[in-house]
Coordinates of C-alpha atoms in Angstrom, one line a residue:
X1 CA 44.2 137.1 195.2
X2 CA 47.2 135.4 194.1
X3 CA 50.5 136.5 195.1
X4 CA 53.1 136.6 192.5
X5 CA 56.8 137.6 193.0
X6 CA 57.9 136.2 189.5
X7 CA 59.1 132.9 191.2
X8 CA 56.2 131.8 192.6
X9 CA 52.6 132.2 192.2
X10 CA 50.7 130.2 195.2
X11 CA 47.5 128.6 193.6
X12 CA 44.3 130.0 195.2
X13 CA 41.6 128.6 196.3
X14 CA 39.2 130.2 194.1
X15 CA 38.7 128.7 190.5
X16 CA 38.4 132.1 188.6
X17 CA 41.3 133.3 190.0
X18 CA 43.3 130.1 189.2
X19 CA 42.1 130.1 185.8
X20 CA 42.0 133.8 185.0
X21 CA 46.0 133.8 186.0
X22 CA 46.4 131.0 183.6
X23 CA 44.6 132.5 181.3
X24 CA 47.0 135.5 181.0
X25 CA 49.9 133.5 181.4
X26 CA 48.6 131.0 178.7
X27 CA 46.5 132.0 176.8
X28 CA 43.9 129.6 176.9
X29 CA 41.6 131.7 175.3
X30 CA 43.8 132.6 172.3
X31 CA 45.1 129.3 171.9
X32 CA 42.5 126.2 170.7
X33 CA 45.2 123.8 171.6
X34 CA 45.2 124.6 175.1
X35 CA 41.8 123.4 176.8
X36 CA 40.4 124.2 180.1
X37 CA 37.8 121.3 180.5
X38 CA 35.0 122.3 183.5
X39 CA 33.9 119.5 185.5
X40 CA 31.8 119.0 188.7
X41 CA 31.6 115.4 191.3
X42 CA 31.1 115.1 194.6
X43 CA 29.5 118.5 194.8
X44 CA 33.2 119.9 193.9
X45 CA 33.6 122.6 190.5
X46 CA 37.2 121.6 189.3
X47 CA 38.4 122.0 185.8
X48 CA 41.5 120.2 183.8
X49 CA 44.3 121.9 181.9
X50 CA 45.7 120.2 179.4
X51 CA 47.3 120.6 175.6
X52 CA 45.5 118.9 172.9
X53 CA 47.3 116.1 171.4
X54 CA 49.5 115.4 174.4
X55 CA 47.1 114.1 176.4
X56 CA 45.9 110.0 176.2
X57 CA 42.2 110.3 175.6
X58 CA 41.4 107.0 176.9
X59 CA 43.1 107.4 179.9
X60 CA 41.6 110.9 180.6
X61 CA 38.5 109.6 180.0
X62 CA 38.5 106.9 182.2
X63 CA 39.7 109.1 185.3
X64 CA 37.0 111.1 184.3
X65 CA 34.4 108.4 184.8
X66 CA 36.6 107.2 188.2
X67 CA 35.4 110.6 189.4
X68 CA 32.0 110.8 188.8
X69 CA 31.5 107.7 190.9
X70 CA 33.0 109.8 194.0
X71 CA 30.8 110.9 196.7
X72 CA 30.6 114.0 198.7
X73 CA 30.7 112.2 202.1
X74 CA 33.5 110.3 201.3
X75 CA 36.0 113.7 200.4
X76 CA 34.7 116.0 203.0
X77 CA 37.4 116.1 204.9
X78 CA 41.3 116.2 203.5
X79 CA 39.2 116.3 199.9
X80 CA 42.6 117.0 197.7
X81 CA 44.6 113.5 199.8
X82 CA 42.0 111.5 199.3
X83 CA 41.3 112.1 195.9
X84 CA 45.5 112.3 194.9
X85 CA 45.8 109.0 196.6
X86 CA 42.5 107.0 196.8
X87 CA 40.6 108.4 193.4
X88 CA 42.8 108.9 190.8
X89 CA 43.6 105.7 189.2
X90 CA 47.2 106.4 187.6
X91 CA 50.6 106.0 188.8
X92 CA 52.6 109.2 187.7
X93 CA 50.9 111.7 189.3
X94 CA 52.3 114.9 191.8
X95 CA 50.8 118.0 193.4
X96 CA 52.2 121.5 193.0
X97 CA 50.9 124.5 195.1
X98 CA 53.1 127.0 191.9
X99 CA 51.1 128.4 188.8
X100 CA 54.0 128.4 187.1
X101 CA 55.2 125.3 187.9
X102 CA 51.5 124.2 186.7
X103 CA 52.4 126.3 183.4
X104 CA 55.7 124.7 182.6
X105 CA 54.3 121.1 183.5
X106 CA 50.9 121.9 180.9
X107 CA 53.4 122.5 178.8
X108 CA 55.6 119.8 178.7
X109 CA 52.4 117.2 177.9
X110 CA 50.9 116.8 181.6
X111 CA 47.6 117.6 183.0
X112 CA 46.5 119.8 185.5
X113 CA 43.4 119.3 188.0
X114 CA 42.2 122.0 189.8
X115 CA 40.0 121.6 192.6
X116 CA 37.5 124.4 194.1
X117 CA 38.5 125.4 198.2
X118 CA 41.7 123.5 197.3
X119 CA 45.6 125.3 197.2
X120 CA 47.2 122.6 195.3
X121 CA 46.6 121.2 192.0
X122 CA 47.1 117.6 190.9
X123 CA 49.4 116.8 187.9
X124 CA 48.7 114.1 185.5
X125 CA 51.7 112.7 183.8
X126 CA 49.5 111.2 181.0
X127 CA 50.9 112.2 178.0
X128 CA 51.8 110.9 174.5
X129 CA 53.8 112.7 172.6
X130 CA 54.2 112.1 168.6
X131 CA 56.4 109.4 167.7
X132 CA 58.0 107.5 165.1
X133 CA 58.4 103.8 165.7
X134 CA 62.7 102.6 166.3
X135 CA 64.5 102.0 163.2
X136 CA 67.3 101.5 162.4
X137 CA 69.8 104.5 162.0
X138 CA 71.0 105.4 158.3
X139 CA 74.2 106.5 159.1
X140 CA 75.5 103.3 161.1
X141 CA 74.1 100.3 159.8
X142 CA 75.1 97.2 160.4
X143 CA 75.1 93.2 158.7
X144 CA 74.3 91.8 161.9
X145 CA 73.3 93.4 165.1
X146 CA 69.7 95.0 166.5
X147 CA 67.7 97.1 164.3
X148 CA 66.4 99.3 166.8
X149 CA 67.6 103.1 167.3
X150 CA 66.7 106.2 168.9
X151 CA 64.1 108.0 168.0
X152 CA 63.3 111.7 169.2
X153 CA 60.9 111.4 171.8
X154 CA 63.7 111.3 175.2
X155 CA 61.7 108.7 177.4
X156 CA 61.8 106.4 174.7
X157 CA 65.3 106.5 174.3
X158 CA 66.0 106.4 178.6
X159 CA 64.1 103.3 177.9
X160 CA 66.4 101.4 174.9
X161 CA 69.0 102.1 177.4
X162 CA 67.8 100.6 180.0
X163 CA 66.7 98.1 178.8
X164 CA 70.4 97.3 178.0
X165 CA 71.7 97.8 181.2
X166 CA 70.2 96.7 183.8
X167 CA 72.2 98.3 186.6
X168 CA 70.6 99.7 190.1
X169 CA 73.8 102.7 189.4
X170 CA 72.5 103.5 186.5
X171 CA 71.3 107.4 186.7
X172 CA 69.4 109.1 184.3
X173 CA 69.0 112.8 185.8
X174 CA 66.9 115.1 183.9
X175 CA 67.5 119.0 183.4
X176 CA 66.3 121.8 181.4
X177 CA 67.8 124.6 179.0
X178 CA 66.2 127.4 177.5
X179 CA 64.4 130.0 179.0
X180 CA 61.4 129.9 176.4
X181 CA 61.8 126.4 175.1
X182 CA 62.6 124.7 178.4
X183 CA 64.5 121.5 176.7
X184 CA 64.3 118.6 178.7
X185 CA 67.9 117.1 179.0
X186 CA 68.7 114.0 180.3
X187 CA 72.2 112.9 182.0
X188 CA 72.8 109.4 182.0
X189 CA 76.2 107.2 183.7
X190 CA 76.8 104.9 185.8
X191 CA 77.1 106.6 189.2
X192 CA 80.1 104.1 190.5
X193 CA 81.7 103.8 186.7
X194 CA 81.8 107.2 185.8
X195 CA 84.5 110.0 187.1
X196 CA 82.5 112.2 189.4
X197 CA 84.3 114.9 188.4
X198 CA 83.5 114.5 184.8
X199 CA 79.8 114.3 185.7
X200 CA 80.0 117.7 187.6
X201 CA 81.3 119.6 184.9
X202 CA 78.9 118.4 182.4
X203 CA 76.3 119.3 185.0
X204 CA 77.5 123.0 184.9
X205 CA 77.9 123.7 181.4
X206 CA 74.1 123.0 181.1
X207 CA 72.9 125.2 184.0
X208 CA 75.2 127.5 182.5
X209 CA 72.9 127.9 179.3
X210 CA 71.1 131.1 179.3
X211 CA 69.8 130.5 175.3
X212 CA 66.3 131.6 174.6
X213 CA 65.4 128.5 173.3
X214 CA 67.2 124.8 171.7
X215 CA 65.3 124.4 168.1
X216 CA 68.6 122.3 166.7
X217 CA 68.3 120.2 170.0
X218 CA 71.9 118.6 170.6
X219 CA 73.5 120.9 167.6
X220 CA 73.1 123.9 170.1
X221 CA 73.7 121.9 173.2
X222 CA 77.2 121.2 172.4
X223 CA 78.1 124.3 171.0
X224 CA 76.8 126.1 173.9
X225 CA 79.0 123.4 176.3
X226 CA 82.0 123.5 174.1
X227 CA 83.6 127.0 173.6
X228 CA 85.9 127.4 170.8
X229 CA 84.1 124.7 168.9
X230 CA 83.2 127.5 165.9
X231 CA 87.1 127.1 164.9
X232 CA 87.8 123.5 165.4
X233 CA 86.1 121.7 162.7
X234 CA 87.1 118.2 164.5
X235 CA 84.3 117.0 166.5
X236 CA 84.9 116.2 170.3
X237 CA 81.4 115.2 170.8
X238 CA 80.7 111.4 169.2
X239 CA 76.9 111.1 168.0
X240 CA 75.7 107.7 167.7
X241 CA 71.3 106.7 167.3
X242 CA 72.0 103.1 168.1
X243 CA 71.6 101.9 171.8
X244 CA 74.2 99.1 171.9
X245 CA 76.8 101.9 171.1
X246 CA 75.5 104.4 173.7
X247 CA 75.2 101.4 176.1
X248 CA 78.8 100.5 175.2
X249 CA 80.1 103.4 176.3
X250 CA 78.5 104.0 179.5
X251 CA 80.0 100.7 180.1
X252 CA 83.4 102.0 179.2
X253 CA 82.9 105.1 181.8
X254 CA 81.5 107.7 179.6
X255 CA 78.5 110.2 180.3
X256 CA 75.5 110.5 178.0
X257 CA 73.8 113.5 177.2
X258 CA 70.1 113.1 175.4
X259 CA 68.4 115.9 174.4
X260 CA 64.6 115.8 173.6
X261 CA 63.4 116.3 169.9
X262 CA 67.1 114.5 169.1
X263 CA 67.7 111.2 167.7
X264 CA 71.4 111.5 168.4
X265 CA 73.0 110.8 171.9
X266 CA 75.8 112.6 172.8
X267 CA 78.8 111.2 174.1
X268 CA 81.3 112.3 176.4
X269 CA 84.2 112.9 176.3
X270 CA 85.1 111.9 172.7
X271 CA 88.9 111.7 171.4
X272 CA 89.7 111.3 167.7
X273 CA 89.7 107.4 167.9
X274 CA 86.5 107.5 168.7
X275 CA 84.8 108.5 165.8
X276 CA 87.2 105.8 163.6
X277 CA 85.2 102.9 165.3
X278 CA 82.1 101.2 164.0
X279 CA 79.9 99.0 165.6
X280 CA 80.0 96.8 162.2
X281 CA 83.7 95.7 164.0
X282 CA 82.3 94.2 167.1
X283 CA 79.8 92.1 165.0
X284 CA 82.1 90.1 163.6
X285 CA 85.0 87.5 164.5
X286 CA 87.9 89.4 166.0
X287 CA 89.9 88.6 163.1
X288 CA 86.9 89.8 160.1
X289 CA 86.6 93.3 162.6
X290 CA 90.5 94.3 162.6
X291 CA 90.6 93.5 159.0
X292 CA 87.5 95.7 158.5
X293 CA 89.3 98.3 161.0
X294 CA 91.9 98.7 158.9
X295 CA 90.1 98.6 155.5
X296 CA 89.1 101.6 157.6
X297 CA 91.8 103.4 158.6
X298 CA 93.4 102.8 154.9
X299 CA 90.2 104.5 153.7
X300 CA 90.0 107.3 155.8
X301 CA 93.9 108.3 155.4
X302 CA 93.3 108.5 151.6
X303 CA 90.1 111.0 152.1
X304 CA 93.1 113.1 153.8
X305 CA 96.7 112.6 152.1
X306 CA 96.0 110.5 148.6
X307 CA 94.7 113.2 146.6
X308 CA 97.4 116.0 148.4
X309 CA 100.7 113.7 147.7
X310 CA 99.7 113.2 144.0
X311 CA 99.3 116.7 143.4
X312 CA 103.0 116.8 144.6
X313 CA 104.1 114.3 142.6
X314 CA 102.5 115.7 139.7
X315 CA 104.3 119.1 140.3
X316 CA 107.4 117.9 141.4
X317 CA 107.9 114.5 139.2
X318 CA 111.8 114.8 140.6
X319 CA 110.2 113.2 143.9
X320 CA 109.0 109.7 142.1
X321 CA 111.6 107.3 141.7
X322 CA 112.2 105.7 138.1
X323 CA 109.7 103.0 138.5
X324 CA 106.8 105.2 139.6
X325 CA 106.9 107.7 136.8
X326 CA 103.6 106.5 135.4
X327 CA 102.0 108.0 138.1
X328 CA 101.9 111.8 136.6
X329 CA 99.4 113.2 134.4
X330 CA 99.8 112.3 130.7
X331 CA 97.1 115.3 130.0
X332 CA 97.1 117.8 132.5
X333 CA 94.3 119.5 131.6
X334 CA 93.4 123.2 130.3
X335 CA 93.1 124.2 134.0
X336 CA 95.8 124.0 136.4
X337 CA 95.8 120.8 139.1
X338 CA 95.7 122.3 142.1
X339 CA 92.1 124.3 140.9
X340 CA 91.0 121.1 139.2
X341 CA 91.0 119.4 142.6
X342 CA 89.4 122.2 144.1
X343 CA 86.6 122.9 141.6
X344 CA 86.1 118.5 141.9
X345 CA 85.7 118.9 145.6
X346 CA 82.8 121.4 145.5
X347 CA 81.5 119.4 142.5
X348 CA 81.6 116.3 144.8
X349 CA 80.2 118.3 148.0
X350 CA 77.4 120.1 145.7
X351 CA 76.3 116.4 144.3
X352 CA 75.7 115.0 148.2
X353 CA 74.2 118.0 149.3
X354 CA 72.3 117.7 146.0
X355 CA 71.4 113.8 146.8
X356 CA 70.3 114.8 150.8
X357 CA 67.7 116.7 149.2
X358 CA 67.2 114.7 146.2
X359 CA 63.9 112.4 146.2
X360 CA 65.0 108.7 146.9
X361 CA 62.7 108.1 143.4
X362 CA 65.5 110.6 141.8
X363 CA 68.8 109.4 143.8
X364 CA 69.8 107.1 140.5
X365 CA 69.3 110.0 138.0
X366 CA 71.4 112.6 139.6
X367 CA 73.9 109.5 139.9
X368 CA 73.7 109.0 136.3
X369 CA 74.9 112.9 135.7
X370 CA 76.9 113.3 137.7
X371 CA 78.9 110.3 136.3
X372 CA 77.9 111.0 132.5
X373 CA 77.0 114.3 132.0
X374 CA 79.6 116.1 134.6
X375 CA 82.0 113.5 134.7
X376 CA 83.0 112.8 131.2
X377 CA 81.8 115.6 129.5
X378 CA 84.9 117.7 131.7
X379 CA 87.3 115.1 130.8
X380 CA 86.6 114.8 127.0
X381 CA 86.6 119.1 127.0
X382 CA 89.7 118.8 129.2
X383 CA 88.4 121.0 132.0
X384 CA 89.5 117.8 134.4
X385 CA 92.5 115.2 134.2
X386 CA 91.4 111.9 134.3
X387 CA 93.7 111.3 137.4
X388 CA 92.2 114.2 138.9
X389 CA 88.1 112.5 138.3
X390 CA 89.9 109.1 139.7
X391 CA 91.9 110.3 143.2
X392 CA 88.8 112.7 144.4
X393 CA 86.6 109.9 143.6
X394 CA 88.4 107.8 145.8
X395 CA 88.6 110.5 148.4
X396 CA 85.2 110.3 148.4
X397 CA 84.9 107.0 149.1
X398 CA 87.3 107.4 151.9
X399 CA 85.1 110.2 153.5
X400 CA 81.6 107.9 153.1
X401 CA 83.7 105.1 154.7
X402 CA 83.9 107.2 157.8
X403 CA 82.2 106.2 160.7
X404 CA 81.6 109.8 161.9
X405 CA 79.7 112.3 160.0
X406 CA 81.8 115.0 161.5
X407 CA 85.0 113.8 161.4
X408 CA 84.4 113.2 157.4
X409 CA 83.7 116.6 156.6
X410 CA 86.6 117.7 158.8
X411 CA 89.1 115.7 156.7
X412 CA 87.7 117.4 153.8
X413 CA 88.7 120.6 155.3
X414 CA 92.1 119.3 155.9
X415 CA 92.4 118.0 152.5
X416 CA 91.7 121.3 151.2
X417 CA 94.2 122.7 153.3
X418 CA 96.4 120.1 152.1
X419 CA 96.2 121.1 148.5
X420 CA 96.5 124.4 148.4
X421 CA 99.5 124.0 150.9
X422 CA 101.0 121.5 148.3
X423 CA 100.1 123.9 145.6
X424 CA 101.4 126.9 146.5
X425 CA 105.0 125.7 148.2
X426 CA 105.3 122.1 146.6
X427 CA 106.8 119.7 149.7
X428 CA 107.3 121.7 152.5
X429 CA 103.4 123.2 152.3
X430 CA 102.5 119.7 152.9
X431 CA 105.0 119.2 155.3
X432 CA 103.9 122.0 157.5
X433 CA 100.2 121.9 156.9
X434 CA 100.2 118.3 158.2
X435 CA 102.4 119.3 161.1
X436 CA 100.5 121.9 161.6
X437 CA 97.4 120.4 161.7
X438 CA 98.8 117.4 164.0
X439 CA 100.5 120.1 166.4
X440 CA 96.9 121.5 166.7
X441 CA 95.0 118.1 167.2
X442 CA 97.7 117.2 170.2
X443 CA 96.9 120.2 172.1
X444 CA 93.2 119.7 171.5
X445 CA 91.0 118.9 174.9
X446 CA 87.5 117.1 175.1
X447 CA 86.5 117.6 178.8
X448 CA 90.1 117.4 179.7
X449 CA 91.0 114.3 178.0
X450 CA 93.2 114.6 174.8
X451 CA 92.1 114.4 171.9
X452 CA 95.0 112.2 170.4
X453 CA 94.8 110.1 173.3
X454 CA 96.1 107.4 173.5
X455 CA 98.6 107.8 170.6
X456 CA 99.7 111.5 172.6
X457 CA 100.2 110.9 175.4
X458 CA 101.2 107.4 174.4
X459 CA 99.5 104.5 176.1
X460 CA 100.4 101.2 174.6
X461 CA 97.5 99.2 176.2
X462 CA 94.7 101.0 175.1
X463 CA 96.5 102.4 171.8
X464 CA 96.8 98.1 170.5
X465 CA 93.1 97.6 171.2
X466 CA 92.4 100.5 168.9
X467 CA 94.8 99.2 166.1
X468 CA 93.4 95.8 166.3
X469 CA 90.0 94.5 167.6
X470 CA 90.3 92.7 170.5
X471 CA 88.0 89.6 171.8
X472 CA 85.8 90.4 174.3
X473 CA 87.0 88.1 177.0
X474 CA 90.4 90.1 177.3
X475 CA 88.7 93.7 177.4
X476 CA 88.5 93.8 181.2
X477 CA 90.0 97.1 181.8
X478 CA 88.2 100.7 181.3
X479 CA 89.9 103.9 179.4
X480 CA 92.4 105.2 181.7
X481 CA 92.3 108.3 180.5
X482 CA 88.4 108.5 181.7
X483 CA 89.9 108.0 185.3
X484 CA 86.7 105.7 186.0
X485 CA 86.0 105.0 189.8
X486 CA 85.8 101.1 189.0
X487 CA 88.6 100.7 186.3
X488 CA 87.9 96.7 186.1
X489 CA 85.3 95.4 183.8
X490 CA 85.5 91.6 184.9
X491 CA 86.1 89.8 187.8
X492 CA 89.2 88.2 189.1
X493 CA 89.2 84.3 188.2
X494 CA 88.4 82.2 191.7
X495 CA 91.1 81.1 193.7
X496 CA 89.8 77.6 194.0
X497 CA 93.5 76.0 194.3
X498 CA 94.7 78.7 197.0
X499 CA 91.4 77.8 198.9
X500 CA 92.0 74.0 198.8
X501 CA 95.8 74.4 199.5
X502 CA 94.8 76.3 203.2
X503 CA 92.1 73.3 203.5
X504 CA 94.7 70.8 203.1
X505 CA 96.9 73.1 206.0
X506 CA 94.2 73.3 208.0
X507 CA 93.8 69.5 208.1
X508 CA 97.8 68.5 208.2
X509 CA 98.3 71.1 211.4
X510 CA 95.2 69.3 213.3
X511 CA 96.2 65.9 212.4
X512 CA 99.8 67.6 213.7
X513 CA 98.0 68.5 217.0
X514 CA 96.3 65.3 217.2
X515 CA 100.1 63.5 217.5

């Protein structure tokens, strides 16, 4: 019989039993996805468990033909070593004496071998799992620079890492979250870079996750390992599904979290700077990536502030001095401004929500309506100011022209804010909406980092490489605020001419002895 406390199940040494425990716990006669194959060699019954379409046919099959060439003479005795280590032609395999390890191993792709008189099974790591071929990521394209990006099978993307960093200290440790989806995670950093401490934490927020199951993969993960994140619309997690940018960061000190079924690499920590960076700016002369930095930053302030301070100057034309006059509506509209910019920001949100799930065949006709139909049919009707039509449109073009997802649709929020602050109390609702909102960003944490770092608290070092793009020979320090273990990231220039000076003394004081 086999005994099972609900830890562990010890795998007996009769087949029935084996498979009529597996049977309950899987299924295997419910399921047509889950296969018990019978086999016999060497006089032995055995059977393989396995899922269909995780396992490599061709490779089964040739292990299957390895063991009908074994004899019974030459596995009589010690019949499970010799076979694990002289008969099974494949590198990743294991042995496991737990059913349910066996279960949770079946279903994660591998293949079990059980083998009659024998209380251990043999695992097969031959799996393939569906895949999509690396492309490119939509989201962070880039004029020059490698076309390759993460896809959502997890081994594949350990492997684009890795193949970027080539460093014995790299560690990729694996764990699992959810009790019924069991969600391979993977932690990857470089184990004399990153802050130990840092690591650790990470490590306990994922134990800590007692969720059923992951279906939104990373989504859930960070949610689950950042409390207080349902509030805080500003992301403290950057995503990125290129490899040079994930590699890039490890570099810098930071820790990677990959989630199977995800594209998207989480990395940690992330401060608000983060997600204002593009890997477009390293791709180019250090001169072409400030100026595209900056083309930036301009773009992403007006998603926040352009569309708030002309509704204030609109309201309060007193505020524009003589030669700026121009700049208020000439026809304001039949609706008042501070709804017209709110009805235009859920017209602009429902038309990308509307071109996500728009055919790609039907992406220029729903441009063509917006524009047309929406656009200028409000204005000639006067539902909408023209002003009004022009500013959001170039908020919107701000937001697009931020790197981070995320961060874009949390400016949106704060514009909002912003104008209905301005709105309802003129100048000082946008005086103390931005203060507040800055107030709340400085106090923000990402893994105890802050967020504003290093603007708050102020670091002049690291805050000029953000404002300009530095050349790569003279970024030879790590983030301070990352406390790295190795906070150098380029050696010292040789001492050639202090090593020839103590020649030289070493020659004058014998020719000294020599007098």
């Amino acid at each position: 019989m086999i005994a099972d406390d609900g830890q562990k199940a010890k795998i007996s040494k009769k087949l029935d039993e084996n498979l009529k425990w597996l049977n309950e716990a899987l299924g295997i006669d419910k399921n047509f996805d889950i296969i018990s194959r019978q086999v016999h060699f060497a006089g032995k019954d055995a059977f393989l468990l396995f899922v269909d379409g995780f396992t490599k046919d061709n490779i089964m099959m040739y292990l299957l033909r390895s063991l009908t060439l074994v004899k019974r003479e030459d596995i009589v005795v010690n019949t499970l070593e010799k076979i694990f280590k002289t008969y099974i032609d494949y590198i990743e395999v294991d042995q496991t004496d737990d059913l349910h390890q066996v279960v949770d191993r079946v279903l994660a792709g591998q293949t079990a071998l059980f083998i009659e008189g024998e209380q251990k099974a043999i695992l097969i790591d031959a799996r393939e799992y569906p895949i999509r071929s690396p492309e490119e990521p939509d989201l962070e394209r880039v004029v020059r620079g490698s076309r390759d990006g993460f896809v959502e099978t997890l081994v594949y993307n350990t492997a684009l890492i890795r193949r970027r960093i080539r460093d014995p200290k790299l560690r990729m440790e694996l764990m699992e979250a959810g009790t019924r989806s069991k969600t391979d995670i993977c932690i990857a950093y470089l184990e004399d870079v990153a802050n130990p401490n840092l690591v650790q934490l990470i490590k306990e927020k994922i134990e800590a996750i007692r969720m059923d199951g992951l279906p939104m993969a990373e989504k859930s993960v960070e949610e689950l390992i950042m409390p207080g994140s349902f509030w805080n619309p500003f992301p403290k997690i950057r995503y990125t599904e290129r490899p040079d940018v994930a590699a890039a960061h490890l570099l810098e000190g930071h820790v990677l979290v990959l989630v199977d079924t995800s594209p998207s690499v989480m990395i940690l920590p992330a401060t608000f700077f983060h997600h204002v960076q593009h890997a477009e700016e390293y791709r180019q002369s250090p001169l072409v990536g400030a100026f595209l930095r900056w083309v930036r930053f301009f773009g992403i302030a007006a998603s926040v502030f352009l569309a708030p301070v002309w509704l204030l100057v609109a309201l309060e034309p007193r505020l524009l001095p003589e030669g700026l006059k121009f700049i208020g509506p000439d026809k304001p509209g039949q609706v008042g401004l501070m709804w017209q910019f709110f009805f235009a920001e859920l017209g602009i949100d429902l038309l990308r929500m509307a071109a996500v799930h728009t055919p790609s065949a039907l992406t220029t006709a729903l441009g063509l309506i917006a524009a047309i139909l929406i656009g200028e049919v409000a204005i000639d009707i006067g539902l909408f100011a023209p002003e009004v039509v022009l500013y959001m449109s170039i908020a919107a073009v701000g937001v697009f022209a931020t790197p981070s997802y995320e961060l874009g649709m949390a400016n949106t929020l704060v514009r909002i804010l912003l104008i209905f602050a301005v709105g309802l109390f003129r100048l000082p609702g946008l005086l103390v909406g931005f203060g507040l909102v800055f107030i709340f960003l400085a106090l923000s944490k990402s893994f105890g980092v802050p967020y504003l770092w290093p603007l708050i608290p102020f670091n002049w070092t690291a805050l000029k490489s953000i404002l300009v793009r530095s050349p790569v020979p003279i970024q030879n320090t790590r983030p301070s605020a990352l406390k790295p273990q190795d906070a150098s990231r380029q050696p010292l220039p040789a001492t050639k001419p202090l090593k020839r000076k103590s020649e030289n003394s070493e020659t004058n004081g014998s020719r000294r002895k020599d007098e």
